[in-house]
Amino acid sequence: MLLRARPVTVMVPLVAATGGYLLLPSGPVRDAAFALIGLACVVTAFVGLHLHAPRRQAGWFLVISGFLGWVVGDALFSLQTAWGVTAYPAPADAVYLVAYLLMAAGLVVMVRRRAGNGDLAAVLDATIVATGAAVVAGVFVLAPVASDSSLSALGKLTSAFYPAADILLLAILVRFWATPSARTTSFRLLVCAFGFIFAGDAYYTTTTIMTGGVESQLANDFVWFAGYILIAGATWDRSVHDLAEPAPGLEDVSDPTKRLLLLTGGLLLPPVTLLGDGLDGEVSQWPIVLIGSVLLSLLVLMRMAGLLTVVRAQAVQLAGLARSDALTGVPNRRSWDHELSRACRTAEDQGTPLTLALLDLDHFKTYNDIHGHPAGDLLLKEATAGWVQHLSGAEVLARVGGEEFAVLLPDHDAESARARVLELLASTPRGQTFSAGVATWQPGTEPAVAVAAADRALYDAKRSGRNRICLAPFVPSGTVLQQPRIALQPMVDLATGEPVAVEALSRFREQRPVEVFEQARTLGRLSELEAAAITAARAVARPGLLLSVNVDIASLPSPRIRESLSGDLTGMVLEVTEHTHTPVDPEALGDVQAALRDYRERGALIAVDDWGTGYSDMDRLELLQPEIVKIDMSIVHDLDSARHQALVGSVLAWANRRHARVCAEGVETEAQLERLRRLGVHLGQGFHLGHPALAEDLGPGTTSSVVARDGSESETIPR
């Protein structure tokens, strides 16, 4: 039963005993009761300590022994009064002296077990508070004691000892409080117990010196009782064991506000003391205030110097973390971008070649699934350690994705860079391999051009069977991009057969559209070509019909695209596409979403193109929140597939919840049309519903044919 007791359980009877104390007459009976209640609190504390912290209890034992010394001292003081002993100091004072020393030793033991000796900041905080309190004690207690001619030298030392001992305990307690540790129930009760003891001592000392005696001994007794009862309750909480154990490595993540308020109070004590000393019109103890203020200023300077040192060290550490990958220790994507830009400037200034490579570990997901993620992390660390050994000088290896790495190879052309990457491939640990794409940067182009070329070569290496290195083809940086011609293809409401929009499709005289757009992407000029296509499409928009244009998700925030989409966008649909297998950089998502908000606010609708393939999944829908979702034609052409039926069902359910529309691309047969209508698909597009026609061939007042369900040309799109 005792083990299940809680602090409140043992504190309630002690509180009740103090209530009975109030009913006793003043004199020897009340003095004896005071000592007995104090003794009961101390015994209760010893019992709780034995039950809940049988080991490592030296600090607690010393603190409680100090409280016991106070009880013994109070009993001796009462006997001295009864026997008429007037000598000062008296035997009771010696007992009080020992009690203070025991308490101080106990708190020091607790502090050292919790934090050792290395927390200089906590020591300075404690010293600041103690110095402020010392100024108050010096002016209002020590100075009057020193000038009291009725006291002997030993009496003056004894009288000065009490406030000095309280200040010492206060400093140690603040040091204990400022130490990073759990703020448990036992901790709070201990701090509150000393708080009441300090309050009682301050009241007793001040009134004794200033008035010659305590005005209300009963009130003072109850303040001390509160301290005794709280120390008894502190040892009856199971967390008392936590205070007795060391806490290595515990970081200080507490709210600094309370600590700041405590330090502010310590700093304000000297001016408040000076104000109090001057209330009688004479500032007599200004030297004490001056010395205390100077000492506090020096302590604050030391504290600030410590803070600046910590901030500087943390800044260096954060800078290193910001530029390094936490798992492998090699540079991260941000550092890679910086190093790549710097290497391009150097190569251009010195006229030297610069080649880069993108590496992707083959079947890494499968490796993780078989061996577990810890083994996968170990593979990444071992691989980077092995690869770095082959690099030298200004060559850089960076981790730019989960299992994707980039290598910067100054002074290497494509062939020599390929040989270096082959060395890395041979040193890949645990029998694993990687695929790589290599590209040479061309002066006068953006670094992203070479990265895009290497990315495409990496994709080719993976598509060709993995475990190989592909070189990106050389494309002259001055290549002139063809200007697009716009063809319009209708988008039809499947319920009514009426056209509701036309999609602007780019056409080129000498090359297939995919080849031209891929070349623009390789040159880092994709947004330039897309902007040209959008501008041309807006010039041939059909009144009464929505105009749908394509734009890569990464191009949405680019200045060229923003310029081509200037003004009122009412009646326009932006079909968001992805021309690369690499998803958009997470750091750029904020810019993408900001651009989408701007386009929407000016009237545009957002569509997701080719949904169901690549990265156009449910996550992409949640990110873009489109008004139209266009199902890829590969799904439409195989509606008997259970997987494709599930995909269509999921996107329709999502669209119905979001009040969006679903459009099926590549509708080529009547059977597909009927099947889509039964499934509940809203819109359709494809040869069965209307062929693309060049806008320049339509001419004013002409139309683009729309094939009706019976195969006849019946619907038109007016200019």
XYZ file of C-alpha atoms in Angstrom:
719
model
C 0.000 0.000 0.000
C 2.832 2.377 0.846
C 4.386 1.861 -2.589
C 1.121 2.937 -4.227
C 0.880 6.137 -2.168
C 1.153 9.434 -3.989
C 2.461 12.839 -2.800
C -1.041 14.127 -2.060
C -1.771 11.057 0.075
C 1.099 11.769 2.466
C 0.819 15.557 2.330
C -2.839 15.769 3.384
C -2.257 14.476 6.972
C 0.666 16.854 7.363
C -1.456 19.773 6.184
C -4.129 18.723 8.689
C -1.514 18.723 11.456
C -0.578 22.310 10.622
C -4.272 23.182 10.960
C -4.204 21.780 14.500
C -1.071 23.806 15.158
C -3.125 26.938 14.639
C -5.327 26.041 17.623
C -2.427 25.703 20.077
C -1.582 28.543 22.455
C 1.685 30.353 21.920
C 4.548 29.270 24.104
C 6.409 26.023 24.802
C 3.490 23.834 23.663
C 3.326 25.474 20.248
C 7.126 25.438 19.957
C 7.184 21.699 20.682
C 4.404 21.105 18.157
C 6.366 23.066 15.545
C 9.364 20.787 16.033
C 7.213 17.631 16.000
C 5.417 18.577 12.757
C 8.762 19.387 11.150
C 10.141 16.067 12.360
C 7.095 14.228 10.951
C 7.697 15.853 7.545
C 11.373 14.882 7.573
C 10.648 11.279 8.611
C 7.999 11.060 5.857
C 10.577 12.321 3.358
C 13.148 9.718 4.458
C 10.570 6.917 4.151
C 9.511 8.045 0.662
C 13.126 8.252 -0.425
C 13.805 4.729 0.810
C 10.765 3.334 -1.031
C 11.127 5.125 -4.366
C 14.867 5.780 -4.749
C 16.758 3.116 -2.814
C 19.893 3.660 -4.933
C 21.871 6.752 -5.963
C 20.183 8.845 -3.269
C 23.152 10.769 -1.840
C 21.870 14.163 -3.002
C 18.368 13.620 -1.654
C 19.735 12.186 1.598
C 21.872 15.273 2.204
C 19.005 17.673 1.389
C 16.590 15.913 3.752
C 19.300 15.725 6.400
C 19.601 19.502 6.097
C 15.865 19.831 6.748
C 16.344 17.563 9.763
C 19.086 19.898 10.966
C 16.642 22.787 10.767
C 14.139 20.837 12.858
C 16.807 20.103 15.464
C 17.939 23.722 15.394
C 14.353 24.943 15.915
C 13.994 22.587 18.905
C 17.267 23.848 20.414
C 16.192 27.439 19.783
C 12.951 26.801 21.692
C 14.877 25.225 24.602
C 17.310 28.145 24.659
C 14.392 30.541 24.892
C 12.759 28.494 27.674
C 16.034 28.303 29.635
C 16.715 32.007 29.205
C 19.888 31.587 27.160
C 20.735 34.995 25.697
C 24.186 34.294 24.265
C 24.605 34.905 20.531
C 25.599 32.887 18.655
C 24.112 29.913 20.491
C 24.248 26.131 19.965
C 21.185 26.313 17.706
C 23.105 28.556 15.294
C 25.815 25.900 14.905
C 23.153 23.333 14.026
C 21.614 25.724 11.487
C 25.067 26.219 9.962
C 25.533 22.474 9.500
C 21.981 22.162 8.070
C 22.654 24.802 5.398
C 25.899 23.108 4.409
C 24.155 19.718 4.114
C 21.452 21.195 1.868
C 23.983 22.956 -0.325
C 26.021 19.762 -0.647
C 22.910 17.765 -1.540
C 21.857 20.180 -4.285
C 25.401 20.233 -5.685
C 25.407 16.416 -5.830
C 22.079 16.466 -7.728
C 23.336 19.073 -10.175
C 26.572 17.215 -10.862
C 24.756 13.931 -11.395
C 22.301 15.590 -13.787
C 24.653 17.720 -15.894
C 28.251 17.376 -14.759
C 30.383 20.513 -14.611
C 30.300 21.714 -18.210
C 27.170 23.896 -18.413
C 28.779 27.331 -18.163
C 25.564 29.078 -19.268
C 23.622 27.650 -16.320
C 26.439 28.632 -13.933
C 26.381 32.211 -15.249
C 22.588 32.373 -14.948
C 22.788 31.210 -11.350
C 25.557 33.715 -10.603
C 23.554 36.595 -12.125
C 20.514 35.836 -9.980
C 22.665 35.310 -6.874
C 24.510 38.596 -7.452
C 21.258 40.514 -7.724
C 20.015 38.916 -4.517
C 23.360 39.657 -2.835
C 22.959 43.370 -3.587
C 19.581 43.367 -1.834
C 20.978 41.425 1.123
C 24.046 43.658 1.293
C 22.033 46.872 1.468
C 19.169 45.813 3.721
C 20.745 43.029 5.844
C 24.531 42.880 5.827
C 25.158 46.629 6.041
C 22.842 47.069 9.068
C 24.409 44.015 10.731
C 27.909 45.364 10.155
C 26.974 48.687 11.781
C 25.191 47.109 14.771
C 27.402 47.914 17.771
C 25.463 45.574 20.034
C 26.780 42.507 18.202
C 30.152 40.941 18.727
C 32.356 40.095 15.778
C 31.244 36.474 15.959
C 27.636 37.598 16.231
C 27.995 39.741 13.162
C 29.509 36.821 11.248
C 26.673 34.564 12.381
C 24.008 37.087 11.388
C 25.686 37.565 8.016
C 25.867 33.822 7.490
C 22.100 33.305 7.227
C 21.388 35.551 4.209
C 24.655 34.432 2.618
C 23.625 30.784 3.040
C 20.211 31.501 1.522
C 21.844 33.186 -1.463
C 24.175 30.206 -1.887
C 21.230 27.809 -1.868
C 19.377 30.065 -4.304
C 22.329 30.047 -6.716
C 22.650 26.259 -6.587
C 18.899 25.841 -7.035
C 18.861 28.149 -10.080
C 21.781 26.149 -11.467
C 19.752 22.992 -10.893
C 16.635 24.522 -12.461
C 18.576 25.752 -15.524
C 20.062 22.311 -16.169
C 18.369 20.477 -19.082
C 16.249 17.853 -17.334
C 12.735 16.533 -17.079
C 10.423 18.890 -15.175
C 8.855 16.095 -13.102
C 6.466 16.321 -10.168
C 9.300 15.583 -7.750
C 11.415 18.328 -9.322
C 8.638 20.912 -9.043
C 7.879 20.002 -5.425
C 11.561 20.304 -4.521
C 11.881 23.743 -6.147
C 8.649 24.960 -4.514
C 9.802 23.662 -1.111
C 12.940 25.773 -1.255
C 10.932 28.700 -2.555
C 8.812 28.692 0.602
C 11.906 28.266 2.772
C 13.565 31.266 1.119
C 10.406 33.339 1.553
C 10.204 32.424 5.246
C 13.887 33.187 5.817
C 13.677 36.529 3.981
C 10.621 37.553 6.001
C 12.194 36.499 9.313
C 15.583 38.112 8.629
C 14.163 41.385 7.302
C 11.641 41.912 10.097
C 14.163 40.932 12.770
C 16.755 43.431 11.566
C 14.390 46.275 10.739
C 11.915 45.961 13.665
C 13.812 43.900 16.211
C 11.411 40.954 16.028
C 8.979 39.029 13.850
C 5.601 40.758 13.663
C 3.642 37.555 12.990
C 5.487 34.404 14.058
C 2.440 32.293 13.222
C 2.387 33.398 9.564
C 6.112 32.797 9.326
C 5.694 29.298 10.777
C 3.121 28.378 8.136
C 5.429 29.496 5.311
C 8.144 27.207 6.700
C 5.609 24.394 7.182
C 4.772 24.635 3.470
C 8.431 24.010 2.644
C 8.611 21.015 4.993
C 5.415 19.455 3.616
C 6.470 19.909 -0.015
C 9.866 18.278 0.574
C 8.044 15.341 2.176
C 5.720 15.013 -0.825
C 8.618 15.289 -3.314
C 10.076 11.947 -2.262
C 6.733 10.155 -2.577
C 6.477 10.626 -6.322
C 8.079 7.955 -8.505
C 9.899 10.650 -10.440
C 12.173 11.149 -7.431
C 14.258 8.356 -8.943
C 14.686 10.391 -12.161
C 16.243 13.269 -10.237
C 18.650 10.854 -8.582
C 19.851 9.468 -11.937
C 22.149 11.191 -14.427
C 20.642 12.394 -17.716
C 23.449 12.281 -20.319
C 22.817 13.829 -23.725
C 19.550 15.520 -22.782
C 19.196 18.621 -24.904
C 17.769 21.860 -23.584
C 14.627 22.358 -25.685
C 12.606 24.141 -23.011
C 10.905 27.476 -23.516
C 13.561 30.166 -22.811
C 10.918 32.686 -21.695
C 10.940 31.601 -18.047
C 14.719 31.655 -17.960
C 14.745 35.131 -19.461
C 12.231 36.379 -16.892
C 14.345 34.959 -14.068
C 17.482 36.678 -15.371
C 15.563 39.918 -15.864
C 14.477 39.770 -12.231
C 18.090 39.295 -11.122
C 19.255 42.252 -13.233
C 16.510 44.542 -11.886
C 17.297 43.869 -8.236
C 20.193 46.425 -7.953
C 18.187 49.412 -9.311
C 15.180 48.410 -7.212
C 17.490 48.188 -4.192
C 18.916 51.621 -4.968
C 15.377 52.995 -5.145
C 14.464 51.436 -1.813
C 17.626 52.708 -0.175
C 16.833 56.239 -1.297
C 13.259 56.359 -0.031
C 14.433 58.046 3.181
C 16.133 60.766 1.134
C 19.657 59.439 1.660
C 21.433 56.866 -0.495
C 23.912 55.461 1.995
C 24.738 52.076 0.496
C 25.443 53.132 -3.070
C 28.917 51.448 -3.117
C 27.267 48.038 -2.648
C 24.842 48.728 -5.503
C 27.700 50.026 -7.675
C 29.869 46.963 -7.098
C 26.903 44.632 -7.700
C 25.941 46.437 -10.899
C 29.492 46.276 -12.276
C 29.708 42.584 -11.439
C 26.327 41.944 -13.083
C 27.437 43.799 -16.210
C 30.527 41.625 -16.470
C 28.471 38.469 -15.954
C 25.998 39.524 -18.634
C 28.859 40.204 -21.045
C 30.233 36.737 -20.354
C 26.767 35.279 -20.922
C 26.403 37.133 -24.225
C 29.859 36.043 -25.323
C 28.878 32.446 -24.601
C 25.648 32.838 -26.575
C 27.510 34.329 -29.535
C 29.995 31.453 -29.461
C 27.153 28.933 -29.448
C 25.323 30.740 -32.259
C 28.501 30.886 -34.353
C 29.200 27.188 -33.817
C 25.605 26.284 -34.634
C 25.699 28.454 -37.757
C 28.780 26.601 -38.980
C 27.139 23.278 -38.156
C 23.881 24.224 -39.882
C 25.765 25.447 -42.943
C 27.492 22.091 -43.144
C 24.223 20.212 -42.702
C 22.489 22.389 -45.294
C 25.123 21.481 -47.889
C 25.636 17.816 -46.997
C 23.447 14.756 -47.278
C 22.605 13.540 -43.785
C 22.920 9.823 -44.630
C 25.997 9.623 -46.843
C 27.871 12.804 -45.934
C 28.424 13.797 -49.578
C 27.118 17.130 -50.939
C 23.342 17.359 -51.367
C 21.289 18.794 -54.232
C 21.664 22.387 -53.060
C 25.430 22.035 -52.854
C 25.445 20.298 -56.246
C 23.647 23.228 -57.889
C 26.181 25.630 -56.391
C 29.192 23.551 -57.451
C 27.786 23.036 -60.952
C 27.281 26.773 -61.515
C 30.757 27.523 -60.223
C 32.325 24.811 -62.406
C 30.560 26.175 -65.497
C 31.964 29.664 -64.853
C 35.447 28.251 -64.348
C 35.269 26.123 -67.505
C 34.090 29.083 -69.568
C 36.807 31.390 -68.184
C 39.599 28.847 -68.712
C 38.287 27.336 -71.934
C 38.366 23.803 -70.509
C 35.776 21.039 -70.981
C 33.267 20.156 -68.297
C 31.276 16.923 -68.196
C 28.765 15.641 -65.686
C 27.099 12.305 -65.055
C 23.870 11.229 -63.367
C 23.929 7.821 -61.616
C 20.925 5.778 -60.481
C 21.332 2.523 -58.532
C 19.588 -0.293 -60.363
C 16.631 -2.045 -58.704
C 17.194 -0.190 -55.442
C 13.554 -0.486 -54.397
C 13.732 -4.257 -54.841
C 16.930 -4.332 -52.774
C 15.146 -2.424 -50.012
C 12.140 -4.749 -50.142
C 14.328 -7.861 -49.859
C 16.956 -6.711 -47.358
C 15.143 -3.923 -45.507
C 15.647 -0.175 -45.411
C 18.599 -0.275 -42.955
C 20.469 -2.465 -45.451
C 19.509 -0.039 -48.211
C 20.894 2.884 -46.214
C 24.088 0.929 -45.626
C 24.393 0.249 -49.368
C 24.104 3.973 -50.109
C 26.796 4.805 -47.565
C 29.157 2.078 -48.788
C 28.589 3.024 -52.425
C 29.381 6.704 -51.874
C 32.453 5.786 -49.815
C 33.705 3.563 -52.629
C 32.974 6.063 -55.399
C 34.575 9.030 -53.653
C 37.911 7.200 -53.612
C 38.064 7.484 -57.414
C 37.515 11.253 -57.437
C 40.147 13.926 -56.986
C 40.694 17.651 -57.176
C 37.593 19.595 -58.167
C 35.571 16.468 -58.975
C 32.364 16.295 -56.945
C 29.974 13.480 -56.039
C 26.552 14.590 -54.764
C 23.378 12.815 -53.757
C 20.509 14.496 -55.613
C 17.716 12.006 -54.933
C 16.854 8.830 -53.088
C 19.202 6.528 -54.989
C 20.277 9.077 -57.604
C 23.706 10.717 -57.592
C 25.473 13.303 -59.717
C 29.171 13.488 -60.574
C 30.922 16.662 -61.684
C 34.029 16.029 -63.811
C 35.945 19.202 -64.790
C 38.613 18.918 -67.495
C 36.931 15.780 -68.913
C 35.315 15.314 -72.295
C 32.531 12.789 -72.733
C 34.758 9.772 -73.409
C 37.190 10.363 -70.537
C 34.229 11.030 -68.234
C 32.673 7.739 -69.346
C 35.896 5.937 -68.411
C 35.847 7.548 -64.963
C 32.212 6.543 -64.414
C 33.127 2.974 -65.411
C 35.595 3.000 -62.509
C 32.777 3.980 -60.178
C 30.565 1.234 -61.573
C 33.257 -1.381 -60.915
C 33.547 -0.283 -57.264
C 29.819 -0.411 -56.503
C 29.515 -2.678 -53.422
C 27.412 -5.757 -52.632
C 27.236 -6.879 -56.263
C 24.971 -3.957 -57.191
C 25.079 -1.881 -60.365
C 23.927 1.506 -61.577
C 22.779 3.135 -64.783
C 24.349 6.424 -65.810
C 23.919 9.234 -68.283
C 26.863 11.441 -69.273
C 26.655 14.862 -70.911
C 29.198 17.578 -71.717
C 28.302 21.156 -70.902
C 28.470 23.576 -73.825
C 29.678 27.127 -73.116
C 26.966 29.707 -73.478
C 24.202 27.395 -72.267
C 22.569 27.126 -68.877
C 23.878 24.371 -66.567
C 20.382 22.903 -66.623
C 20.848 22.109 -70.304
C 23.650 19.634 -69.564
C 21.730 18.193 -66.600
C 18.683 17.628 -68.797
C 20.817 15.936 -71.444
C 22.450 13.660 -68.855
C 19.014 12.904 -67.412
C 17.761 11.828 -70.815
C 20.838 9.674 -71.352
C 20.273 8.089 -67.935
C 16.713 7.275 -68.931
C 18.002 5.672 -72.132
C 20.470 3.578 -70.104
C 17.732 2.291 -67.822
C 15.376 1.631 -70.724
C 18.137 -0.282 -72.526
C 18.560 -2.832 -69.760
C 20.360 -0.971 -66.916
C 23.923 -1.577 -65.732
C 25.266 0.618 -68.508
C 26.448 4.144 -69.296
C 24.952 6.213 -72.102
C 26.401 9.400 -73.593
C 24.082 12.279 -74.424
C 24.256 13.322 -78.097
C 25.964 16.608 -78.860
C 23.448 19.334 -79.715
C 24.863 22.721 -80.777
C 23.792 25.422 -78.358
C 22.856 27.765 -81.213
C 20.287 25.418 -82.729
C 17.278 27.385 -84.020
C 13.992 25.969 -82.818
C 11.212 25.624 -85.373
C 8.153 27.729 -84.755
C 5.006 25.682 -84.171
C 1.967 25.592 -86.438
C -1.261 25.083 -84.533
C -3.744 22.312 -85.233
C -7.074 22.231 -83.392
C -8.798 19.049 -82.247
C -12.266 19.138 -80.653
C -13.142 17.941 -77.167
C -16.751 16.695 -77.058
C -19.396 16.379 -74.353
C -20.195 12.650 -74.484
C -23.740 13.157 -73.217
C -24.766 15.583 -75.990
C -22.148 15.095 -78.703
C -21.535 18.853 -78.734
C -17.971 20.204 -78.870
C -17.071 22.191 -75.758
C -13.388 22.891 -76.392
C -10.536 22.589 -78.852
C -7.029 21.470 -77.958
C -4.177 23.336 -79.601
C -1.628 20.831 -80.939
C 1.808 21.897 -82.206
C 2.881 20.774 -85.673
C 6.238 21.254 -87.430
C 7.118 21.050 -91.116
C 10.238 18.868 -90.903
C 10.081 16.966 -87.616
C 7.648 15.149 -85.406
C 6.428 17.281 -82.462
C 7.944 14.936 -79.870
C 11.388 15.326 -81.476
C 11.238 19.120 -81.490
C 10.041 19.366 -77.905
C 12.687 16.875 -76.779
C 15.375 18.914 -78.503
C 14.098 22.072 -76.801
C 14.167 20.308 -73.438
C 17.741 19.131 -74.042
C 18.755 22.714 -74.843
C 17.001 24.030 -71.747
C 14.554 25.947 -73.975
C 11.377 23.949 -73.403
C 9.475 26.831 -71.822
C 10.514 29.054 -74.742
C 8.967 26.648 -77.258
C 5.865 26.090 -75.147
C 5.383 29.838 -74.800
C 5.577 30.213 -78.590
C 2.953 27.486 -79.015
C 0.635 29.107 -76.443
C 0.948 32.529 -78.094
C 0.169 31.017 -81.509
C -2.788 29.070 -80.113
C -4.352 32.119 -78.467
C -4.259 33.847 -81.846
C -6.490 31.172 -83.417
C -8.901 30.582 -80.478
C -12.520 29.788 -81.447
C -15.237 31.956 -79.865
C -17.643 29.985 -77.710
C -15.238 27.103 -77.176
C -12.604 26.572 -74.518
C -9.020 26.686 -75.790
C -6.804 23.992 -74.281
C -3.014 24.408 -74.404
C -0.239 22.165 -73.098
C 2.452 23.251 -70.659
C 4.999 21.212 -68.720
C 4.508 21.316 -64.961
C 8.055 22.598 -64.436
C 7.473 25.423 -66.941
C 4.401 26.868 -65.213
C 6.303 29.493 -63.169
C 8.769 30.462 -65.919
C 8.765 34.108 -67.104
C 8.214 33.115 -70.760
C 5.107 31.089 -69.913
C 3.781 33.878 -67.680
C 4.277 36.341 -70.537
C 2.438 34.106 -73.008
C -0.412 33.713 -70.488
C -0.765 37.398 -69.681
C -4.111 39.154 -69.364
C -7.555 37.624 -68.981
C -7.443 33.811 -69.219
C -11.177 33.187 -69.208
C -11.965 30.382 -71.651
C -8.500 28.801 -71.473
C -7.572 25.352 -70.204
C -3.960 24.682 -69.154
C -3.178 21.003 -69.708
C -0.368 20.223 -67.300
C 2.016 17.668 -68.794
C 5.378 16.138 -67.879
C 7.900 15.799 -70.689
C 10.488 14.017 -68.536
C 10.503 10.908 -66.368
C 11.932 12.937 -63.482
C 9.255 14.440 -61.177
C 9.264 18.138 -60.411
C 11.773 19.197 -57.754
C 9.970 19.371 -54.368
C 11.662 22.717 -53.695
C 9.983 24.134 -56.847
C 6.466 22.964 -55.940
C 5.771 26.228 -54.116
C 6.468 28.239 -57.286
C 4.284 25.863 -59.325
C 1.360 26.228 -56.940
C 1.755 30.017 -56.822
C 1.669 30.152 -60.635
C -1.455 27.981 -60.726
C -3.203 30.276 -58.249
C -2.378 33.274 -60.422
C -3.661 31.604 -63.613
C -6.846 30.460 -61.883
C -7.508 33.923 -60.465
C -7.372 35.288 -64.014
C -9.930 32.757 -65.267
C -7.974 29.713 -66.466
C -9.051 26.122 -65.865
C -6.457 23.474 -65.014
C -6.363 20.019 -66.598
C -4.083 17.055 -65.936
C -2.958 15.460 -69.199
C -2.198 11.757 -69.795
C -3.544 10.740 -66.378
C -2.818 7.154 -65.366
C 0.741 7.052 -66.738
C 4.061 8.320 -65.447
C 3.665 10.642 -62.474
C 0.037 11.546 -63.195
C -1.496 9.609 -60.304
C -3.897 10.437 -57.475
C -1.169 12.389 -55.668
C -0.800 14.634 -58.712
C -4.560 15.282 -58.665
C -4.426 16.279 -55.006
C -1.507 18.587 -55.748
C -2.985 20.358 -58.790
C -6.726 20.130 -57.947
C -7.645 20.216 -61.682
C -11.046 21.048 -63.106
C -10.486 18.505 -65.914
C -8.691 15.139 -65.807
C -7.712 13.657 -69.198
C -7.371 9.866 -69.122
C -4.460 8.584 -71.198
C -5.401 6.785 -74.426
C -3.590 3.616 -73.309
C -6.318 3.164 -70.688
C -9.122 3.946 -73.162
C -7.807 1.365 -75.626
C -7.869 -1.422 -73.019
C -11.020 -0.869 -70.980
C -11.427 -4.629 -70.490
C -8.418 -4.593 -68.156
C -9.452 -4.832 -64.500
C -6.675 -2.416 -63.588
C -7.824 0.145 -66.132
C -11.438 -0.179 -64.998
C -10.288 0.462 -61.419
C -8.299 3.499 -62.540
C -11.279 4.952 -64.382
C -13.530 4.272 -61.384
C -11.134 5.949 -58.969
C -10.671 9.065 -61.070
C -14.425 9.384 -61.667
C -15.064 9.101 -57.934
C -12.458 11.763 -57.274
C -13.894 14.036 -59.970
C -17.440 13.708 -58.647
C -16.284 14.685 -55.158
C -14.385 17.682 -56.513
C -17.010 18.679 -59.131
C -14.403 18.152 -61.849
C -14.819 16.665 -65.364
C -13.115 13.574 -66.799
C -12.074 13.491 -70.461
C -11.064 10.306 -72.303
C -8.302 10.715 -74.890
C -7.828 8.562 -78.001
C -11.472 7.643 -78.601
C -11.258 5.849 -81.953
C -14.283 3.516 -82.120
C -17.992 3.622 -81.453
C -17.594 0.764 -78.955
C -15.113 2.778 -76.926
C -17.461 5.758 -77.007
C -20.435 3.774 -75.730
C -18.347 2.068 -73.050
C -17.045 5.405 -71.792
C -20.542 6.865 -71.734
C -21.820 3.943 -69.645
C -18.946 4.361 -67.205
C -19.947 7.984 -66.682
C -17.004 9.718 -68.397
C -17.984 13.303 -69.159
C -15.854 14.344 -72.148
C -14.041 12.678 -75.032
C -11.380 13.421 -77.594
C -10.040 11.339 -80.471
C -10.263 10.548 -84.176
C -13.760 9.107 -83.758
C -14.944 12.477 -82.463
C -12.871 14.815 -84.584
C -9.511 14.940 -86.391
C -6.977 17.736 -85.752
C -6.948 20.385 -88.464
C -4.380 23.126 -89.010
C -5.879 26.465 -88.028
C -4.186 28.178 -90.982
C -6.018 25.848 -93.363
C -9.449 26.581 -91.926
C -9.557 30.233 -92.858
C -12.091 32.810 -91.704
C -15.570 31.416 -91.355
C -14.528 27.834 -92.069
C -14.864 24.960 -89.660
C -12.995 21.938 -88.405
C -15.006 18.785 -88.991
C -16.343 16.743 -86.099
C -17.319 13.187 -86.923
C -20.758 12.271 -85.546
C -21.539 8.878 -84.023
C -22.764 7.504 -87.340
C -19.512 8.524 -89.038
C -20.881 11.490 -90.980
C -19.449 14.988 -90.684
C -22.244 16.774 -88.848
C -20.893 19.056 -86.134
C -18.716 22.096 -86.692
C -16.468 24.349 -84.662
C -17.084 27.952 -85.743
C -14.136 30.320 -85.956
